[in-house]
Short mmCIF file of C-alpha atoms in Angstrom, two decimals:
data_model
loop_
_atom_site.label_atom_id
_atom_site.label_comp_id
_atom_site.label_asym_id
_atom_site.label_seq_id
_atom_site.Cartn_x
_atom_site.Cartn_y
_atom_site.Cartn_z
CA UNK G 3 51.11 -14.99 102.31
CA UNK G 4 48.64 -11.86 102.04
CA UNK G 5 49.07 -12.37 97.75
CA UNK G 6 47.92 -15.64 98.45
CA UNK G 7 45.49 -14.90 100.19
CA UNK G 8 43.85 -12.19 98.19
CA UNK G 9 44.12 -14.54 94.90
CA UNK G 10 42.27 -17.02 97.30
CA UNK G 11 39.39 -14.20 97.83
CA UNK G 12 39.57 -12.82 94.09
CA UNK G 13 38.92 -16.83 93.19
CA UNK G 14 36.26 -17.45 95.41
CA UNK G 15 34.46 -13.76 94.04
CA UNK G 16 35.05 -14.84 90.23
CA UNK G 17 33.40 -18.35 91.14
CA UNK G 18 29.80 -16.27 92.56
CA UNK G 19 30.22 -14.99 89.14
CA UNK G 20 28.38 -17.18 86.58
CA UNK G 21 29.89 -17.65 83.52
CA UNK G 22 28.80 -15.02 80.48
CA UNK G 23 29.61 -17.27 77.73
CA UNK G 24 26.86 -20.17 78.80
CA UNK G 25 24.13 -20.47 76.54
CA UNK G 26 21.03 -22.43 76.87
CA UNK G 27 20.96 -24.40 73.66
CA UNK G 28 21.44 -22.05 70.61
CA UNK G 29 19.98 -18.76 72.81
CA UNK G 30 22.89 -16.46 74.54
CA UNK G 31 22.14 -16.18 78.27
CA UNK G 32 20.05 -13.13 79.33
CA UNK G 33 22.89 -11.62 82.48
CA UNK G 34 23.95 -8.51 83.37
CA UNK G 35 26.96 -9.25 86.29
CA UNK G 36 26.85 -6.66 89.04
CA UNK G 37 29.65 -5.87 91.73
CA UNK G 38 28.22 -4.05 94.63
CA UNK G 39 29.06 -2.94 97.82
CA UNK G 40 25.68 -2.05 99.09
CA UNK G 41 24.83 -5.05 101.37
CA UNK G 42 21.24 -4.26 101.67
CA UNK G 43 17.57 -6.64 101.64
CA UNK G 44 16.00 -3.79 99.56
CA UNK G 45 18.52 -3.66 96.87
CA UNK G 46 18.00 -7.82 96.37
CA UNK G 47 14.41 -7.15 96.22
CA UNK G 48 15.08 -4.68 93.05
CA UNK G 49 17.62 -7.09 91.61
CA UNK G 50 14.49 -9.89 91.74
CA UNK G 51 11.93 -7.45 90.30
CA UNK G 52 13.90 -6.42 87.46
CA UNK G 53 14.77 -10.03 86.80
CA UNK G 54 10.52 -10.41 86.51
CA UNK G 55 10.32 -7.48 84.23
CA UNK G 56 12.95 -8.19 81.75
CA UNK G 57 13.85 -11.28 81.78
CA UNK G 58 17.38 -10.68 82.43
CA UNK G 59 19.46 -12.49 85.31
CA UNK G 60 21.02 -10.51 87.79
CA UNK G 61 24.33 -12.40 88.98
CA UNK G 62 26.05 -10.63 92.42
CA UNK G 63 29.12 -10.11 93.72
CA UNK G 64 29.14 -8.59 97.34
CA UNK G 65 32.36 -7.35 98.89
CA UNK G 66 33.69 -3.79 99.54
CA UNK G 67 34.06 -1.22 97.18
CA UNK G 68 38.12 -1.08 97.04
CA UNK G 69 37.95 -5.25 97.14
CA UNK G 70 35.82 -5.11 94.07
CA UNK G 71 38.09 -2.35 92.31
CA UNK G 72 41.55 -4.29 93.00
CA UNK G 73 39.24 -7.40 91.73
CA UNK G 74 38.54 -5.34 88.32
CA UNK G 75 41.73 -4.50 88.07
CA UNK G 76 43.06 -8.27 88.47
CA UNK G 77 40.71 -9.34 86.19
CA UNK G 78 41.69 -6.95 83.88
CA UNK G 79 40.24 -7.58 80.22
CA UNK G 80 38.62 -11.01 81.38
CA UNK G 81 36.37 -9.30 83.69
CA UNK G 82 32.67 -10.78 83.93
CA UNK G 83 31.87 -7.79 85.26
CA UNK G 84 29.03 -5.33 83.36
CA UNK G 85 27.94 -2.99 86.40
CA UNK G 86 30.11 -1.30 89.89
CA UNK G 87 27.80 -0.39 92.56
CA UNK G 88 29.31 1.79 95.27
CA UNK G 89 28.80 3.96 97.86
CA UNK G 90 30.65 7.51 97.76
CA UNK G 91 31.66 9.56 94.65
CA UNK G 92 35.41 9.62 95.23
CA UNK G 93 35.09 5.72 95.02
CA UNK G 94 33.51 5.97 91.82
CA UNK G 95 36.03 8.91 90.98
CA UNK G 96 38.31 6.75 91.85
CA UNK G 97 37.23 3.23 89.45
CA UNK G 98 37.05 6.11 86.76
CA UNK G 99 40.78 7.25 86.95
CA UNK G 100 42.08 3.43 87.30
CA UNK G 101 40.18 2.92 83.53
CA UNK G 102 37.56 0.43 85.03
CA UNK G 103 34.19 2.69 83.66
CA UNK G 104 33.09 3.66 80.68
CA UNK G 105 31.13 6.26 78.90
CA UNK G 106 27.21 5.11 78.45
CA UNK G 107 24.27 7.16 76.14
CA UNK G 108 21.34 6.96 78.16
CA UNK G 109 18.55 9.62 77.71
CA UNK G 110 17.05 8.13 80.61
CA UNK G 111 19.92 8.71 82.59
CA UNK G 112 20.13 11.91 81.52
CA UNK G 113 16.69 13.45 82.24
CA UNK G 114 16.60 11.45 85.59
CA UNK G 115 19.80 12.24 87.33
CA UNK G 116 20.94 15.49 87.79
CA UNK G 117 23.92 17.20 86.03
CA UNK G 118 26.11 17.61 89.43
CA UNK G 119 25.13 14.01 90.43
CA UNK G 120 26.93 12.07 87.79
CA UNK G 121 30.02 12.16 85.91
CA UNK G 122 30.93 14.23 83.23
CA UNK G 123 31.83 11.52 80.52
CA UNK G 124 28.83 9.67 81.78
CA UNK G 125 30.52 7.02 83.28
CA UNK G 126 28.91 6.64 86.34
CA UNK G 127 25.53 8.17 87.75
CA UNK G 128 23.92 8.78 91.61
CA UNK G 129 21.67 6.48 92.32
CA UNK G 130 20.71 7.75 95.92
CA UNK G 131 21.89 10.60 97.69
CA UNK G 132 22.67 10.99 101.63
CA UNK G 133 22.78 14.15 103.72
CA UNK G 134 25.70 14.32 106.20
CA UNK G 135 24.55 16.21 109.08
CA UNK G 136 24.98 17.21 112.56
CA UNK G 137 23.23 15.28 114.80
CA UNK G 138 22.96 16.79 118.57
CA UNK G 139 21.60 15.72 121.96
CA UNK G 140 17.60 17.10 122.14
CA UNK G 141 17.93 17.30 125.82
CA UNK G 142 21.84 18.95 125.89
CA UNK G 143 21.83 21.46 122.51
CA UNK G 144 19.49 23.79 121.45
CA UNK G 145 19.33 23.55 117.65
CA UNK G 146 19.65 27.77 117.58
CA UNK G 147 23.35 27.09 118.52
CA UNK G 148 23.94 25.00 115.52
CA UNK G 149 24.53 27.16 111.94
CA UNK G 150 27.34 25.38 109.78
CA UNK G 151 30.15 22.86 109.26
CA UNK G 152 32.98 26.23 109.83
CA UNK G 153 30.35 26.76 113.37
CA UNK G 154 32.06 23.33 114.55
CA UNK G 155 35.69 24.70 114.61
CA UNK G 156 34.21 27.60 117.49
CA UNK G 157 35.81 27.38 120.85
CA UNK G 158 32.01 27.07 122.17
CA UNK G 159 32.58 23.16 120.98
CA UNK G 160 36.14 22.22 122.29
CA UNK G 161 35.68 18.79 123.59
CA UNK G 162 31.82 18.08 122.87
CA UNK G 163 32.44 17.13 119.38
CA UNK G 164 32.66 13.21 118.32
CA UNK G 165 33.08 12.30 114.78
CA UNK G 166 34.90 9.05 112.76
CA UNK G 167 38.18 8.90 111.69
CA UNK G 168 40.52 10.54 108.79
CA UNK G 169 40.46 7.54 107.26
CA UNK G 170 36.44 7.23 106.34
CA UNK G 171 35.63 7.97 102.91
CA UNK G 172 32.67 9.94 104.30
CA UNK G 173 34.58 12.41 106.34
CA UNK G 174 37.48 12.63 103.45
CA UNK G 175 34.63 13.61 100.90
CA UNK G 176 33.53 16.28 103.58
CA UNK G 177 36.73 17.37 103.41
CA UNK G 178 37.11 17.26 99.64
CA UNK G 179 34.28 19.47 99.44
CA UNK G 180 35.39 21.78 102.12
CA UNK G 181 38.44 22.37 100.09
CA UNK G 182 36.31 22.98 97.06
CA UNK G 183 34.26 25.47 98.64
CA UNK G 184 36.75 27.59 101.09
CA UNK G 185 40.25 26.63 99.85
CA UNK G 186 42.77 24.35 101.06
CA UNK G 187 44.16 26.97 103.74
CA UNK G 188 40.82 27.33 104.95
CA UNK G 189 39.91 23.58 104.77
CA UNK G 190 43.32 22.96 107.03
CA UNK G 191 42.65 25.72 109.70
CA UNK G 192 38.87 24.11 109.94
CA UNK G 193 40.15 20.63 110.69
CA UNK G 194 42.71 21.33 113.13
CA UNK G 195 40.54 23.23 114.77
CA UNK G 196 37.81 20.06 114.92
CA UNK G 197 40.68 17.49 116.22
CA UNK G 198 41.11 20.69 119.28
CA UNK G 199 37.49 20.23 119.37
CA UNK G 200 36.79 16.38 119.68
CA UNK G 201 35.19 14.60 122.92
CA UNK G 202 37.40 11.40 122.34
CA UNK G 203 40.12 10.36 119.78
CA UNK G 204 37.99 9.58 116.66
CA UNK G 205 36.66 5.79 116.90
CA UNK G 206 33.56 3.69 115.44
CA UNK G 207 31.16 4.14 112.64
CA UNK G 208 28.55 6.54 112.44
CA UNK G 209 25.97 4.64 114.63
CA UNK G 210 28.94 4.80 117.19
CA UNK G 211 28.63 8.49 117.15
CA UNK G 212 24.47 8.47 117.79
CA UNK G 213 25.28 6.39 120.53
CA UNK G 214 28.01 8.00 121.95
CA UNK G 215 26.00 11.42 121.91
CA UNK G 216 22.77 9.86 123.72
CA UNK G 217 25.39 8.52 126.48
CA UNK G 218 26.94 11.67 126.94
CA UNK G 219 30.36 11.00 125.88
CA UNK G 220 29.82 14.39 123.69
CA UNK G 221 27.09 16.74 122.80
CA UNK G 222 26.66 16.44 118.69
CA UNK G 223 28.16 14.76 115.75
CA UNK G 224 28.47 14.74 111.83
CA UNK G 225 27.12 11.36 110.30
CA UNK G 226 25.22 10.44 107.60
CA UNK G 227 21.23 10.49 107.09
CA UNK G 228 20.28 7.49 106.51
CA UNK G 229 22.11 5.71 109.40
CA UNK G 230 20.06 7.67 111.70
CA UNK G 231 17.05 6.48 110.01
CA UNK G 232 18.17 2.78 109.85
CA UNK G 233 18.68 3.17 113.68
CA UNK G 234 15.23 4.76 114.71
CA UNK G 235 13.69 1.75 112.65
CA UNK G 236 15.95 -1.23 113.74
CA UNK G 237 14.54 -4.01 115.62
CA UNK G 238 17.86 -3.31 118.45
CA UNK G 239 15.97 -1.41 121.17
CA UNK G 240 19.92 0.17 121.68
CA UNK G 241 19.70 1.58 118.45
CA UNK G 242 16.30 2.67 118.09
CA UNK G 243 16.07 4.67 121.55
CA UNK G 244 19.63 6.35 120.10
CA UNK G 245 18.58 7.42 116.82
CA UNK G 246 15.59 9.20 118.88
CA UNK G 247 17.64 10.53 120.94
CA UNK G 248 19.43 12.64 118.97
CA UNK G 249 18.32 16.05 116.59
CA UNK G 250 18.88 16.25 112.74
CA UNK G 251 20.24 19.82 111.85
CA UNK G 252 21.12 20.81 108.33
CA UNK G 253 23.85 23.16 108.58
CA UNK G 254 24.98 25.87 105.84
CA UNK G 255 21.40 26.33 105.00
CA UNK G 256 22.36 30.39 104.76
CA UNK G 257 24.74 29.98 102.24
CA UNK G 258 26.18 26.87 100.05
CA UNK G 259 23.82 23.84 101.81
CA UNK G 260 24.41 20.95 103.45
CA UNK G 261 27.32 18.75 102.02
CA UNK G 262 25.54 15.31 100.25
CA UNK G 263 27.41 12.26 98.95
CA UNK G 264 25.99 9.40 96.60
CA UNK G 265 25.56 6.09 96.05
CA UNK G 266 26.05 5.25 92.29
CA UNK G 267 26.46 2.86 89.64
CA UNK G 268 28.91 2.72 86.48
CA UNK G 269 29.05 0.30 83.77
CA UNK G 270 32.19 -1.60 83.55
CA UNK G 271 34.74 -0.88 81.00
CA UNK G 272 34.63 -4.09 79.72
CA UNK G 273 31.10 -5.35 80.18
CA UNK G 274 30.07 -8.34 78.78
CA UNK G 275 26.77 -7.35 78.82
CA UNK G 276 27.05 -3.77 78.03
CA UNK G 277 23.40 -3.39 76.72
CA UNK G 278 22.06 -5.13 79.91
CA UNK G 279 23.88 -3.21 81.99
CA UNK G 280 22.22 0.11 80.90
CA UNK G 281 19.22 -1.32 81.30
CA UNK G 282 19.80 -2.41 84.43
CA UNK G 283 21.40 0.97 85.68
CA UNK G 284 18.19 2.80 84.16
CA UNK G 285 16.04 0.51 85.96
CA UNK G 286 17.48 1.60 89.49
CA UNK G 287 16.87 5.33 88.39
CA UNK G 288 12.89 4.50 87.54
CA UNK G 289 10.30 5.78 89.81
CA UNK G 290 9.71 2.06 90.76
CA UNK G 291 13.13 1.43 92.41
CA UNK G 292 13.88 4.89 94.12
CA UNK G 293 10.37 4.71 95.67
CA UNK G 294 11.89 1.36 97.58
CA UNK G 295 15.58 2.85 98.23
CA UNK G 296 13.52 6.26 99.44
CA UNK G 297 11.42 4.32 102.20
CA UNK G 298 13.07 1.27 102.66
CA UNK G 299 16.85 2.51 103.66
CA UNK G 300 15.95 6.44 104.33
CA UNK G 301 17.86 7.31 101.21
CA UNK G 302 17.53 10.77 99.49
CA UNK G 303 15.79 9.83 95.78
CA UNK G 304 17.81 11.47 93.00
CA UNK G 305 14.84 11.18 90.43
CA UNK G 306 12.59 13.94 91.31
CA UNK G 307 9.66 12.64 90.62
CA UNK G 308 9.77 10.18 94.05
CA UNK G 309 8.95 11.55 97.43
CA UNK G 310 10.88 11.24 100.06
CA UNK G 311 10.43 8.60 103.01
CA UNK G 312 7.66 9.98 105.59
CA UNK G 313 10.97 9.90 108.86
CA UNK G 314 12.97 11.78 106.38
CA UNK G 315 9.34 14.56 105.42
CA UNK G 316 9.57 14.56 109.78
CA UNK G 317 13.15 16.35 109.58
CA UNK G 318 12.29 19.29 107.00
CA UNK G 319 13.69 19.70 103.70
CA UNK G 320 16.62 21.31 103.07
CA UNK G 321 19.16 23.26 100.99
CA UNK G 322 22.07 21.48 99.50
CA UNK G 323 25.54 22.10 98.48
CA UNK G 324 24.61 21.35 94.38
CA UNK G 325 28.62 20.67 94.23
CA UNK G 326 29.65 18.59 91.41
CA UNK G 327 30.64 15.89 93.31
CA UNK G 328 33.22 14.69 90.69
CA UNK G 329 35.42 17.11 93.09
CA UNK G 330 34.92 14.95 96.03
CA UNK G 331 37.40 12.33 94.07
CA UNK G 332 39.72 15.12 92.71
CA UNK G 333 40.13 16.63 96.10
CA UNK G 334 40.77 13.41 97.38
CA UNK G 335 44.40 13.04 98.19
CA UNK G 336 44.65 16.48 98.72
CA UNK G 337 42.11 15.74 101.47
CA UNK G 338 43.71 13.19 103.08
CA UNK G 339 47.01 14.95 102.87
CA UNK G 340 45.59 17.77 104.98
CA UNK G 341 44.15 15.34 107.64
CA UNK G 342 47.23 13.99 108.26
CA UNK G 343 48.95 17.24 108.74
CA UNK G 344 46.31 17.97 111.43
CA UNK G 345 46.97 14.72 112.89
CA UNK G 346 43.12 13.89 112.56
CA UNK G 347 43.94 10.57 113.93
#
């Protein structure tokens, strides 16, 4: 019944997915097909303006990012697809190793995105970054107390500590990069000493930590940037008096810097549209288009050459780990592997 099901679902994705080969009388169709898993307004603003600029439609598919890989893989040769659009290197990592990327020439790519922020065989690139942080109680924690990710493990935080589970591709990249930094021993000793340390058996997303933290169920939290400054501007009075309720601190700033993870884009092994899809990739690196994903979704730019939103100015600037975060998909399993062992539920 569930391989029913999940043709079903791979169906109804291929039909959202206009046909490549349609032509309007002699003249190929202008397309570039894009499978995403970001799920926000200001990334189908871009996908409109770029259509204006060039010309060239922009044809969706929405659905998670290991939905849309299994759908690749289905699809196989067939696949409509020309661009992947995911959150998290070790998901891109990840398309890479099952063959689903391939290797683009883009000087524009290139001089925009920095060396550690894409892939080595240029097959995929960082299209926004996101700081994850520790986020604390203002009226509990004095930010002096707070120093780095190892800090967390100290006795001085056994049962204040409230983070998600093993199982969120956030926290296993955290992980991957704690192994690439300290060592696998190291890396073990660090999370079973956070499990000893948790307020609660891990539970929610990262706006359920903010929360959680402002209602006292614990006294800081790791979570992600930009969900912090999603919940400061929602229209949710809940979420909005949470987010400013709770500190930013970026820890490691005396030694490696805070750990960052991507958003990022690839271009599909066999896209359609290959040409198109470069463009379109390129496009989402310009000034133009990190400008909106900088101030409308508090997302670190990766092109230097864009500010950073005005909440984001309001929380300092920052050191961070310059990690190649290809390693954050290599360290993966091994990642995963240790949080069991731990019994990081």
């Amino acid at each position: 019944m569930k391989r029913i099901f999940f043709a079903l679902f791979v169906l109804g994705l291929s039909m959202a997915c206009k046909n490549t080969d349609r032509k309007e009388g002699n003249t190929p169709k202008q397309e570039v097909n894009v499978y995403t898993h970001r799920h926000y307004p200001p990334d189908q603003e871009l996908f409109a303006q770029f259509e204006k600029e060039t010309g060239i439609q922009v044809n969706v598919v929405n659905a998670s990012a290991d939905e849309l890989i299994q759908k690749m893989q289905l699809e196989g040769t067939a696949s409509p697809a020309d661009v992947l659009i995911t959150v998290d290197a070790g998901r891109l990592v990840r398309a890479k190793e099952k063959g689903l990327l391939q290797s683009v020439q883009s000087d524009i790519l290139d001089s925009i995105v920095p060396s550690h922020l894409r892939d080595g065989d240029k097959q995929w690139f960082a299209l926004t970054k996101r700081a994850r942080v520790i986020v604390y109680a203002k009226d509990r924690i004095d930010p002096e107390q707070l120093s780095s990710y190892e800090d967390l493990a100290s006795d001085v935080w056994k049962g204040r500590l409230l983070i998600r589970s093993s199982s969120n591709i956030y926290n296993q990249s955290l992980m991957a990069s704690l192994i690439a930094n300290l060592g696998a021993e190291k890396a073990k000793a660090w999370a079973a000493q956070i499990v000893d340390n948790m307020a609660r058996d891990p539970k929610g997303n990262d706006r359920d930590q903010v929360k959680a933290v402002v209602a006292g169920e614990g006294d800081l939290a790791i979570v992600n940037t930009y969900y912090v400054g999603r919940m400061i501007n929602s229209d949710d009075p809940v979420e909005a008096n949470a987010g400013k309720g709770v500190g930013i601190y970026f820890p490691n700033q005396n030694d490696r810097g805070t750990h960052v993870n991507i958003s990022g884009a690839g271009v599909a092994k066999y896209a359609p549209n290959k040409g198109n899809a470069i463009r379109f990739i390129e496009f989402l690196a310009s000034t133009e288009a990190q400008a909106v994903f900088a101030e409308a979704n508090y997302e670190y730019p990766v092109n230097k050459n864009v500010e950073v939103a005005t909440l984001l100015k309001s929380w300092g600037s920052f050191k961070e780990d310059n990690l190649e975060l290809s390693k954050l998909g290599t360290n993966n399993k091994s990642a995963v592997l240790l949080f069991d062992e731990v019994n990081w539920k």
